[in-house]
N, CA, C and O atoms as CSV, one atom per row, in Angstrom:
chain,resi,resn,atom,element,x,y,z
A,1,UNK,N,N,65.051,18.365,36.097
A,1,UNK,CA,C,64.086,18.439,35.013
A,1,UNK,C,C,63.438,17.057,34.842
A,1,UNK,O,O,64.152,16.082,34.606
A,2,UNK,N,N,61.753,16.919,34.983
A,2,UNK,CA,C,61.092,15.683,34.581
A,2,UNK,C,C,61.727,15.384,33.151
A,2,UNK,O,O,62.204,16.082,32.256
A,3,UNK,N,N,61.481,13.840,33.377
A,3,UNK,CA,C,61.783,13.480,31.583
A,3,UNK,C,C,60.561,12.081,31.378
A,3,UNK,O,O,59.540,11.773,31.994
A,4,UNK,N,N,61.155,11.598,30.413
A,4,UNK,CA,C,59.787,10.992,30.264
A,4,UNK,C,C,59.527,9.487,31.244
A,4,UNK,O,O,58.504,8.805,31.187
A,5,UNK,N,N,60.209,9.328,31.740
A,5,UNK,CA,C,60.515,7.840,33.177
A,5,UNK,C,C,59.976,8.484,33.829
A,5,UNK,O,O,58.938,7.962,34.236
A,6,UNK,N,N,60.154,9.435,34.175
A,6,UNK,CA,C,59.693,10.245,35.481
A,6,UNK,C,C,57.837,10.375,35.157
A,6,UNK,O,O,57.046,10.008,36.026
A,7,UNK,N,N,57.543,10.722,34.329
A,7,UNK,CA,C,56.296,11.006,33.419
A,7,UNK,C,C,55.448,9.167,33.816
A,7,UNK,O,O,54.446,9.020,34.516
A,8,UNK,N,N,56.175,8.113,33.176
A,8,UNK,CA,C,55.897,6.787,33.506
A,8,UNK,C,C,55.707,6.806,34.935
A,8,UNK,O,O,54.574,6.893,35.409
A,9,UNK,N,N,56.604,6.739,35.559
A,9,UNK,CA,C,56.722,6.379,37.398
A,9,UNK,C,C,55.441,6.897,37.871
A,9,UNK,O,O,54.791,6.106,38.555
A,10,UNK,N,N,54.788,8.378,37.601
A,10,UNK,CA,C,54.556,9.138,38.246
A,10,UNK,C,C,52.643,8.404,37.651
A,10,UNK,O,O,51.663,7.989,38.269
A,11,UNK,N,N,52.955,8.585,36.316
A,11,UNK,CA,C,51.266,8.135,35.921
A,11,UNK,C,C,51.102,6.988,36.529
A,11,UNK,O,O,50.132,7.020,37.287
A,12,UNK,N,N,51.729,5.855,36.501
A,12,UNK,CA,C,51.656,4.375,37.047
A,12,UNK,C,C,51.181,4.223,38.477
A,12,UNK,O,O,50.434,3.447,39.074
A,13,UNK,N,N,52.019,5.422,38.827
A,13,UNK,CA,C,51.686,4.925,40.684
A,13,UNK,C,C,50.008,5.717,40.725
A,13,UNK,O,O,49.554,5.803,41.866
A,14,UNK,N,N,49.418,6.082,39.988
A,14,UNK,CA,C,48.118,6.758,40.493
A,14,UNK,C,C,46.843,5.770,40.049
A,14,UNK,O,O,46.627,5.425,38.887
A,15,UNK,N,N,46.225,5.472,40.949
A,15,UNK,CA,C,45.105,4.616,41.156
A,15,UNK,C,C,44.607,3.900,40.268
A,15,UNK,O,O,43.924,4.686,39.612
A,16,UNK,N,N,44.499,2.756,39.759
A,16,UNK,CA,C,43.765,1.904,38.567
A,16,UNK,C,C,44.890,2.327,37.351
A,16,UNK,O,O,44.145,2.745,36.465
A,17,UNK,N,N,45.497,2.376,37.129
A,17,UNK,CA,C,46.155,3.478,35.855
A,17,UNK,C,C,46.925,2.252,35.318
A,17,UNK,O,O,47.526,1.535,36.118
A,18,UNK,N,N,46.933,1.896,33.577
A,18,UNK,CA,C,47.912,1.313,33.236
A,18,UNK,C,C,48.649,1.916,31.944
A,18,UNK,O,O,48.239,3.022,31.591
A,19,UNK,N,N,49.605,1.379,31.247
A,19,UNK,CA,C,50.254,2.220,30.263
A,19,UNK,C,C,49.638,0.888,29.028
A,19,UNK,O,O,49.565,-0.337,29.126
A,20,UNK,N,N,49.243,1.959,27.800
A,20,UNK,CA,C,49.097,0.972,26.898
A,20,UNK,C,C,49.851,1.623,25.727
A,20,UNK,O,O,50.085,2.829,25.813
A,21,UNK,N,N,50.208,1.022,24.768
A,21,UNK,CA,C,50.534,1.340,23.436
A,21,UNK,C,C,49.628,1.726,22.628
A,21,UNK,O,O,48.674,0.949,22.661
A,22,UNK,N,N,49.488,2.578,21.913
A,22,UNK,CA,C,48.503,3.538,21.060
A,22,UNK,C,C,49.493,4.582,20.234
A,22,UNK,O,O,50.387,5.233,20.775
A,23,UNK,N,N,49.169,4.619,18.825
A,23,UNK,CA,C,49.435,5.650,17.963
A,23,UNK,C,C,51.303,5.486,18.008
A,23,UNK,O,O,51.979,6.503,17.846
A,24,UNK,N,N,52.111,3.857,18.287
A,24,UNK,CA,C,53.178,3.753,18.189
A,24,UNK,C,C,53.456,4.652,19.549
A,24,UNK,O,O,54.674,4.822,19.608
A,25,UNK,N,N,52.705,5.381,20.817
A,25,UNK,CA,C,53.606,5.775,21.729
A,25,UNK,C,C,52.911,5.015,23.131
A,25,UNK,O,O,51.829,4.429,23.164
A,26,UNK,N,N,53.831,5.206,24.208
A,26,UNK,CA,C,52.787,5.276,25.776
A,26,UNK,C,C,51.775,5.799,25.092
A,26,UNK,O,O,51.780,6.324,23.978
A,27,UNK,N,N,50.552,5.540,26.150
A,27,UNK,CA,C,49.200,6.324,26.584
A,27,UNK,C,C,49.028,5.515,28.228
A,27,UNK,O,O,49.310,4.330,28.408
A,28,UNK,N,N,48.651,6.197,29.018
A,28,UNK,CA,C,48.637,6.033,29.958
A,28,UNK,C,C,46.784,6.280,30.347
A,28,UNK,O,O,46.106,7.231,29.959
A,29,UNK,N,N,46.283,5.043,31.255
A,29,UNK,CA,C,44.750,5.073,31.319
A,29,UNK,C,C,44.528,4.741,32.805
A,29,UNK,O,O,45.194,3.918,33.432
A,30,UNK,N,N,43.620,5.399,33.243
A,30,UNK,CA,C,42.516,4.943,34.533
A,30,UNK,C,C,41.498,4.265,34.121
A,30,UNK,O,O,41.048,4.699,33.060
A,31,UNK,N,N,40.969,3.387,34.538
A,31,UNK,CA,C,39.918,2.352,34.400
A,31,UNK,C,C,39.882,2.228,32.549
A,31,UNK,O,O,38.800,2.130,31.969
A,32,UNK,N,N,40.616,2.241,32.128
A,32,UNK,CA,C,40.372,2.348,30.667
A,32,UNK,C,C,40.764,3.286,30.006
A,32,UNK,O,O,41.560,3.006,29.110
A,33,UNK,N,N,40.383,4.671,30.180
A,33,UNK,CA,C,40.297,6.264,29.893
A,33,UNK,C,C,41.525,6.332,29.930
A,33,UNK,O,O,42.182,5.951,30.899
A,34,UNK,N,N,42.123,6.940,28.640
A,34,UNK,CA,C,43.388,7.791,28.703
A,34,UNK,C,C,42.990,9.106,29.354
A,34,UNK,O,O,41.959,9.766,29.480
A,35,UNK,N,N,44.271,9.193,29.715
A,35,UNK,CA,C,44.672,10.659,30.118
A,35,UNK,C,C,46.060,11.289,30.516
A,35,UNK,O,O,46.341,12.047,31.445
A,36,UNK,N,N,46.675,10.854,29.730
A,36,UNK,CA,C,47.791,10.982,29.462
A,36,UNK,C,C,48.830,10.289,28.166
A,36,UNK,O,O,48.825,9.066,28.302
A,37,UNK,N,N,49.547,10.647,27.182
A,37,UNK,CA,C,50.523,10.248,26.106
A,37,UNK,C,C,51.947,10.464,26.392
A,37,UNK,O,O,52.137,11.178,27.377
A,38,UNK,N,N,53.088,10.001,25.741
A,38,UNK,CA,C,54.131,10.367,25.950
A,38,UNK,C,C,54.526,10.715,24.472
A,38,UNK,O,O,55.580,10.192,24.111
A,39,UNK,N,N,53.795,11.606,23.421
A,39,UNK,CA,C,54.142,11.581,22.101
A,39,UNK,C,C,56.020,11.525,21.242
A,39,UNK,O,O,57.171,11.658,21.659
A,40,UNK,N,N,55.484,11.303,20.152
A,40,UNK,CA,C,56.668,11.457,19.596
A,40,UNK,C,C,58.491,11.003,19.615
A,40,UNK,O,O,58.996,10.090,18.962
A,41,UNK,N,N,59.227,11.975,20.590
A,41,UNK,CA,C,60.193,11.563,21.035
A,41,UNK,C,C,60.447,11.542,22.842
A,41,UNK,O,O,61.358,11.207,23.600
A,42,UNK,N,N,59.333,12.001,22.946
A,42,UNK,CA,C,58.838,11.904,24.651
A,42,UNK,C,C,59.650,13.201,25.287
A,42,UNK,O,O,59.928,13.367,26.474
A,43,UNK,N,N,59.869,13.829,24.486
A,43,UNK,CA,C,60.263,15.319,25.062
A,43,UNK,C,C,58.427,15.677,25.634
A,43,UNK,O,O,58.276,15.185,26.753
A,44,UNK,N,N,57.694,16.071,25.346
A,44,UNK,CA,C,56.714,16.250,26.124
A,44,UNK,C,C,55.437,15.441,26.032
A,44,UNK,O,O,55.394,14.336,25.491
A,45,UNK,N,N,54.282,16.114,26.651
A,45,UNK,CA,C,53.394,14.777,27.144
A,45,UNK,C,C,52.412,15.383,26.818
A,45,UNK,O,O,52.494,16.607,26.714
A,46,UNK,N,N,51.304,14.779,26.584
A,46,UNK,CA,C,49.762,15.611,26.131
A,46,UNK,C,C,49.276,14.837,27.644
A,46,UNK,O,O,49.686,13.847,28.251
A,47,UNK,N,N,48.072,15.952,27.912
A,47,UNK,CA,C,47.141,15.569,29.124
A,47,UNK,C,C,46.030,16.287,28.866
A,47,UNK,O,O,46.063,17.380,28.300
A,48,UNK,N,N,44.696,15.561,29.373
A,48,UNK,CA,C,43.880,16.291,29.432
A,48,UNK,C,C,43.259,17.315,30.032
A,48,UNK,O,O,42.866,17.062,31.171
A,49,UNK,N,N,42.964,18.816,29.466
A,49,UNK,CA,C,42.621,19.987,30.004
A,49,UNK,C,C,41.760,20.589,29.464
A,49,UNK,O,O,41.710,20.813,28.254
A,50,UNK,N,N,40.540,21.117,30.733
A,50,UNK,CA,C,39.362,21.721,29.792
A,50,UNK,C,C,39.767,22.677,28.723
A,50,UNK,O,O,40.936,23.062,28.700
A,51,UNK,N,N,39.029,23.038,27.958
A,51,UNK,CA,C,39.457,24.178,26.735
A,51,UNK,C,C,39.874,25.238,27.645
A,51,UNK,O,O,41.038,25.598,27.817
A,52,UNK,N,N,38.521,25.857,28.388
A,52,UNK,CA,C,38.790,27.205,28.609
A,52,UNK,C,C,40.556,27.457,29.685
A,52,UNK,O,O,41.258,28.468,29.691
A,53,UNK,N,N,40.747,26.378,30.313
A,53,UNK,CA,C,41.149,26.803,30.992
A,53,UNK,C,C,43.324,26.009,29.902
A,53,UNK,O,O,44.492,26.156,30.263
A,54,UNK,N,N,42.871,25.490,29.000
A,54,UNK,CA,C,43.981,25.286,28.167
A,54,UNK,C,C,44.088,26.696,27.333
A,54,UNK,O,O,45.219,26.907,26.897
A,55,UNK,N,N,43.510,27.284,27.158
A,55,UNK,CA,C,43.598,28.162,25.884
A,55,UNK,C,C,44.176,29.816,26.926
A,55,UNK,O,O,44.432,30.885,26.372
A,56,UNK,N,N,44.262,29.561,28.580
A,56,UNK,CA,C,44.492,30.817,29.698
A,56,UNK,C,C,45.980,30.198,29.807
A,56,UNK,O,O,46.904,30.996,29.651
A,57,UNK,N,N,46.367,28.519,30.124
A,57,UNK,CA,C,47.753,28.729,30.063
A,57,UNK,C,C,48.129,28.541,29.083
A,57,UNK,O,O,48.995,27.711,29.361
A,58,UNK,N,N,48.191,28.700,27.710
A,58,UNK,CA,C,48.832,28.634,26.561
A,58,UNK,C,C,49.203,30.142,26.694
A,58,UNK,O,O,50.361,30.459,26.426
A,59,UNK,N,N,48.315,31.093,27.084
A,59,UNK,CA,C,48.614,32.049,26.602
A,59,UNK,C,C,49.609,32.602,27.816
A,59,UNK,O,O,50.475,33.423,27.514
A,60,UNK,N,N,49.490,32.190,29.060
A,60,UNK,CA,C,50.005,32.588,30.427
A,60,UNK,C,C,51.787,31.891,29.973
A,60,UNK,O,O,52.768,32.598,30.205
A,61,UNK,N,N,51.925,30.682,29.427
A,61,UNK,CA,C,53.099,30.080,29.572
A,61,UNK,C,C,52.890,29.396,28.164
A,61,UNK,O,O,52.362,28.302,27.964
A,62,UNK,N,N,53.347,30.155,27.352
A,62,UNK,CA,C,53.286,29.499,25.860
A,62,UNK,C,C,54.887,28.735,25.796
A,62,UNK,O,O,54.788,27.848,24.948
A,63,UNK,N,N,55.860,28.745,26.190
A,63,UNK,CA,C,56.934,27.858,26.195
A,63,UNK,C,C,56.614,26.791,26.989
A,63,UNK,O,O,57.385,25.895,26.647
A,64,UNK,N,N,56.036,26.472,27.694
A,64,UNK,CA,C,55.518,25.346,28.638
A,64,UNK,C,C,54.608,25.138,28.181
A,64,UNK,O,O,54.804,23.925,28.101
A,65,UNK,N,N,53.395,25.301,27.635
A,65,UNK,CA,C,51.786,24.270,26.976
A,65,UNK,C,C,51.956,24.946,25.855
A,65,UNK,O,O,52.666,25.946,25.752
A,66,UNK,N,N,51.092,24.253,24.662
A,66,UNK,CA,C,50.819,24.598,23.597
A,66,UNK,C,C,49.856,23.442,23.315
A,66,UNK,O,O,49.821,22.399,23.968
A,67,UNK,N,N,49.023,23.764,22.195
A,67,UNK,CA,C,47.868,22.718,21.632
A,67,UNK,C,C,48.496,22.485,20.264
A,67,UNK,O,O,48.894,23.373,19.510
A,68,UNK,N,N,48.537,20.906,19.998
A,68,UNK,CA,C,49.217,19.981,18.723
A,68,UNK,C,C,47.888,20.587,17.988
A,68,UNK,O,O,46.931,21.041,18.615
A,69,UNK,N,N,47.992,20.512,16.272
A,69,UNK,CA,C,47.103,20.836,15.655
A,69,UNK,C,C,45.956,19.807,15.827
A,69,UNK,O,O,44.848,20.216,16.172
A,70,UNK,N,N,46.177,18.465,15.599
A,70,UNK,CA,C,45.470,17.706,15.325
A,70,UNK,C,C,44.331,17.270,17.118
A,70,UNK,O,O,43.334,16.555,17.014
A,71,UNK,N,N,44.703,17.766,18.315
A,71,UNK,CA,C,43.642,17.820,19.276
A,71,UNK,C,C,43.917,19.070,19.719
A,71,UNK,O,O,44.590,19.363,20.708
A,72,UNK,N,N,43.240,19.981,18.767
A,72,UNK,CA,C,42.414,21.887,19.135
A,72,UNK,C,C,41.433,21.200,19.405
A,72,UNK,O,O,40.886,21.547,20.452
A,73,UNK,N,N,40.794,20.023,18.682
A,73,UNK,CA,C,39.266,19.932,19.044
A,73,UNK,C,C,38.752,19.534,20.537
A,73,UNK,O,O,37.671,19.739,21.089
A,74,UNK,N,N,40.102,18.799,21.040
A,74,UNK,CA,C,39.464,18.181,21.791
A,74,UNK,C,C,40.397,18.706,23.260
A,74,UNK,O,O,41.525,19.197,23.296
A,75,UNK,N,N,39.665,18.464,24.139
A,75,UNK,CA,C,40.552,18.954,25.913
A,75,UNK,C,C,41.655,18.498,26.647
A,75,UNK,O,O,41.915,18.216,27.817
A,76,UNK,N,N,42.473,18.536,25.051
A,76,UNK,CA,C,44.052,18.068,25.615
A,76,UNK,C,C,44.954,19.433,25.636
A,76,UNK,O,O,44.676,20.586,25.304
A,77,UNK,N,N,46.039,18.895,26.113
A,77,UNK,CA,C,47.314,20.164,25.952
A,77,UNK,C,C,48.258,19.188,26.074
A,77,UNK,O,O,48.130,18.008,26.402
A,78,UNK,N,N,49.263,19.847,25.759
A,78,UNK,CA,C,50.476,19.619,25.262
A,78,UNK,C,C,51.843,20.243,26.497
A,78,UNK,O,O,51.764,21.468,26.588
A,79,UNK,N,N,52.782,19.755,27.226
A,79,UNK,CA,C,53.304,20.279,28.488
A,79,UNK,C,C,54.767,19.587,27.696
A,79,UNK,O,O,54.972,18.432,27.322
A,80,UNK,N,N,55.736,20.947,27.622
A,80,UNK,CA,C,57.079,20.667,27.390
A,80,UNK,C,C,57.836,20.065,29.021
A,80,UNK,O,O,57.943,20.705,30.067
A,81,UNK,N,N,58.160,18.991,28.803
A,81,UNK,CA,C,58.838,18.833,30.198
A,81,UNK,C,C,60.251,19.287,30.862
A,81,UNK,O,O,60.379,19.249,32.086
A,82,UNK,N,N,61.372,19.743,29.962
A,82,UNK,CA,C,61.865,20.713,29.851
A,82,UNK,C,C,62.007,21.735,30.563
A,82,UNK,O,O,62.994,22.207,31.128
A,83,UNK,N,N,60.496,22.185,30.473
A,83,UNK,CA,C,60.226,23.525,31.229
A,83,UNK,C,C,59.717,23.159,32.120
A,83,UNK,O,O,59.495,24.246,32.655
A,84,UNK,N,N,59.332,22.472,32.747
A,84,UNK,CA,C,58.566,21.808,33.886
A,84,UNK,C,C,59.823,22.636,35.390
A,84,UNK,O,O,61.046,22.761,35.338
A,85,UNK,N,N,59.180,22.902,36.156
A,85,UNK,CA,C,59.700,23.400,37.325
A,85,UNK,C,C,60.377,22.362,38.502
A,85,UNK,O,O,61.274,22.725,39.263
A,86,UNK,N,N,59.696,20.835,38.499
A,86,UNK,CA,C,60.151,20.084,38.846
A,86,UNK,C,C,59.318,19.116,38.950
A,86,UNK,O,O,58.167,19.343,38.578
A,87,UNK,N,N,59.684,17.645,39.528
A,87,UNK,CA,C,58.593,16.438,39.554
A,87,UNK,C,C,57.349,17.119,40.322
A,87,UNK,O,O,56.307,17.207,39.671
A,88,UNK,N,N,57.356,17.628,41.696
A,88,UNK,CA,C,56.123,18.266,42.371
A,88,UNK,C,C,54.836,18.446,41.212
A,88,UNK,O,O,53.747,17.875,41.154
A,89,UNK,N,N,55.482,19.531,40.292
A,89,UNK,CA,C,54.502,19.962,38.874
A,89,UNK,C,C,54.363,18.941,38.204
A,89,UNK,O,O,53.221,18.484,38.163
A,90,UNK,N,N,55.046,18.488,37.728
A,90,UNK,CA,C,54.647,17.134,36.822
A,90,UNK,C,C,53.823,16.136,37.326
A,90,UNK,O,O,53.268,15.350,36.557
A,91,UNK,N,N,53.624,16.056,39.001
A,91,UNK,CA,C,52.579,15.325,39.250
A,91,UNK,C,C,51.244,16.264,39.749
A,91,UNK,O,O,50.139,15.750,39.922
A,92,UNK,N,N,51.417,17.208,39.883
A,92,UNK,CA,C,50.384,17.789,40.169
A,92,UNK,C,C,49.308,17.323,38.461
A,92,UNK,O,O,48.406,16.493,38.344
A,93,UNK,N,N,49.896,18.230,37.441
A,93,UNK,CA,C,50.143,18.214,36.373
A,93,UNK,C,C,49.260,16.828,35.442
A,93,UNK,O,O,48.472,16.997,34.512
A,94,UNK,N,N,49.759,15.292,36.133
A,94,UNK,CA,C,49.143,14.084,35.790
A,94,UNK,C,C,47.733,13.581,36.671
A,94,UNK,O,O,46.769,12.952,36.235
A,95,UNK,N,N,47.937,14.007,37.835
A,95,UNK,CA,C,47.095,13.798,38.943
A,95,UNK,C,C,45.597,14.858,38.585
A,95,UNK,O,O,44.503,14.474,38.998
A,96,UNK,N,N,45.697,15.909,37.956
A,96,UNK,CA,C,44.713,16.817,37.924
A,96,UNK,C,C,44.192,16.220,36.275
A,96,UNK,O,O,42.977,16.318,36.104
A,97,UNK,N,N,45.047,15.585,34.998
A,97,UNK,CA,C,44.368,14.644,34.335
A,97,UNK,C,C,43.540,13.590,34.457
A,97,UNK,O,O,42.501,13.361,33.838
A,98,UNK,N,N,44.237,12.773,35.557
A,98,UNK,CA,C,43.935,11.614,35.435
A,98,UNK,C,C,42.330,12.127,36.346
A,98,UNK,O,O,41.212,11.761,35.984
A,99,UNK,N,N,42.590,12.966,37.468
A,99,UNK,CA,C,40.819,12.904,38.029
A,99,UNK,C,C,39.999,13.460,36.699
A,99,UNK,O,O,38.874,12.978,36.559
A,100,UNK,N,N,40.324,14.172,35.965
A,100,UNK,CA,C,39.617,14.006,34.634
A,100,UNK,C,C,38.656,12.883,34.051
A,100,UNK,O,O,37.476,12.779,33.716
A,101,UNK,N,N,39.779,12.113,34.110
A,101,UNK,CA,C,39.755,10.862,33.413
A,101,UNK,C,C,38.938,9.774,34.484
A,101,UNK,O,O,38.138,8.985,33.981
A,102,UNK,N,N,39.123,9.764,35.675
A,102,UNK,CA,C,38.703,8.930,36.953
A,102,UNK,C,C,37.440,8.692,37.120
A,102,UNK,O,O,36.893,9.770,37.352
A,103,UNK,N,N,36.358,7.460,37.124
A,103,UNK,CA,C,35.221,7.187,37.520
A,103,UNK,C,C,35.246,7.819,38.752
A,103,UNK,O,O,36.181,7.972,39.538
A,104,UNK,N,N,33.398,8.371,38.847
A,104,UNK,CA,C,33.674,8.671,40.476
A,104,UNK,C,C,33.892,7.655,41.933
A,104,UNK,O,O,34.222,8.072,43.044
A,105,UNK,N,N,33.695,6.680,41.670
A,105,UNK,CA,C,34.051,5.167,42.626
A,105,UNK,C,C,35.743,6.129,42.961
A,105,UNK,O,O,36.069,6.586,44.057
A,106,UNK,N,N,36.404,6.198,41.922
A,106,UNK,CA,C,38.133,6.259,42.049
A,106,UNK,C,C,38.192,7.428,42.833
A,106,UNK,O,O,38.990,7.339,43.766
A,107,UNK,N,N,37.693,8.311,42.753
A,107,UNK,CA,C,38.012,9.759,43.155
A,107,UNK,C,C,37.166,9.830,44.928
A,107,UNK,O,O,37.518,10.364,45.979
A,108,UNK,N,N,35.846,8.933,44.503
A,108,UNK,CA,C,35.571,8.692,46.160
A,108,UNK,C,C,36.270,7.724,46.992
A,108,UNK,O,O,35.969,7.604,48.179
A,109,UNK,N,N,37.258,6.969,46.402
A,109,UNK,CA,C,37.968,6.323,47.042
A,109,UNK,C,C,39.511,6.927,47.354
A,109,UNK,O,O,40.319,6.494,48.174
A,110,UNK,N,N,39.607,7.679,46.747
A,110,UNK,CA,C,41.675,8.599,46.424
A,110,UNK,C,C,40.670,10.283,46.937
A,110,UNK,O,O,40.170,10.860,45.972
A,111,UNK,N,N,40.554,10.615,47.640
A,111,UNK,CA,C,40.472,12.055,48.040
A,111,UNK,C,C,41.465,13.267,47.770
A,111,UNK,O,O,41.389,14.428,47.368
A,112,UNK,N,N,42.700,12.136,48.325
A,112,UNK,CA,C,43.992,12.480,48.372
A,112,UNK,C,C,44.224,13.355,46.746
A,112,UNK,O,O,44.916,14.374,46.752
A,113,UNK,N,N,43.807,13.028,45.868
A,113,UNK,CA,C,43.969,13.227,44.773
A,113,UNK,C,C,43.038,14.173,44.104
A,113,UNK,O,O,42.952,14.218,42.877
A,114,UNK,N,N,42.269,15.007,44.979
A,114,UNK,CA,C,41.003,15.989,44.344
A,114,UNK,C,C,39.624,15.702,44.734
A,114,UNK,O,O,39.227,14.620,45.165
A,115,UNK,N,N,38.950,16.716,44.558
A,115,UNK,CA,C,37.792,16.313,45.017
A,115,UNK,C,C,37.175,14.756,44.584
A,115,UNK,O,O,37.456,14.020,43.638
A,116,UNK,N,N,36.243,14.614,45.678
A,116,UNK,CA,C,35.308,13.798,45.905
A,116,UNK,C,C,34.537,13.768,44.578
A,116,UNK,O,O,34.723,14.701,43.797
A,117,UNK,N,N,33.757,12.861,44.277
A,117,UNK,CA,C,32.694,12.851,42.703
A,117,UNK,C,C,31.887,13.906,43.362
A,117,UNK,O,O,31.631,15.047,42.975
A,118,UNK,N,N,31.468,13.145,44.673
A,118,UNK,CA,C,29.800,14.487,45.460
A,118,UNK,C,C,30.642,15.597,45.089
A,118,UNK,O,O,30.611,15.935,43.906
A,119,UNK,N,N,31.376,16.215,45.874
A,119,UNK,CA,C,31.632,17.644,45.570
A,119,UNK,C,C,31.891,18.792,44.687
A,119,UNK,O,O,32.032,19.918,45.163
């Protein structure tokens, strides 16, 4: 089961990315841009996810994502790590945030990590 080191290790090693302090927890950033938290007691992690496609796994795996009240507004989710299937997911999981979050320079330079900006 990921826990929250594992969550650290995993955001850190991905391209430009540093951890800052915000809101008393981690936040984890690419060129600046969060895209990733370790809230609370670091049982789980917020990341960023479009709405439509946060509001298909909330409902697909509501013990694994859920949306905190205070960002419904905005294109985060919420991932119990717990339930996490193993590190594989948990980086898929940070890696599909952080290109979120990624200038396209980063993403045309890391392929490895999702599409290209062109594509």
């Amino acid at each position: 089961m990921p826990d929250a080191e594992d969550v650290r290790r995993i955001a850190l090693s991905l391209p430009d990315t540093a951890e800052k302090t915000a809101w008393n927890m981690p936040t984890f950033r690419v060129a600046g841009k969060m895209f990733a938290t370790l809230p609370e007691d670091e049982t789980s992690m917020a990341v960023r996810c479009p709405k439509e496609e946060r509001d298909e796994l909330v409902l697909a795996e509501p013990g694994k994502f859920w949306v905190a009240d205070h960002e419904a507004q905005f294109a985060w989710i919420r991932v119990r790590l717990a339930i996490l299937e193993d590190e594989a997911e948990l980086r898929d999981i940070l890696a599909d945030s952080w290109r979120q979050a990624a200038p396209p320079r980063l993403l045309d330079h890391h392929p490895e990590l999702g599409l290209a900006a062109g594509d």
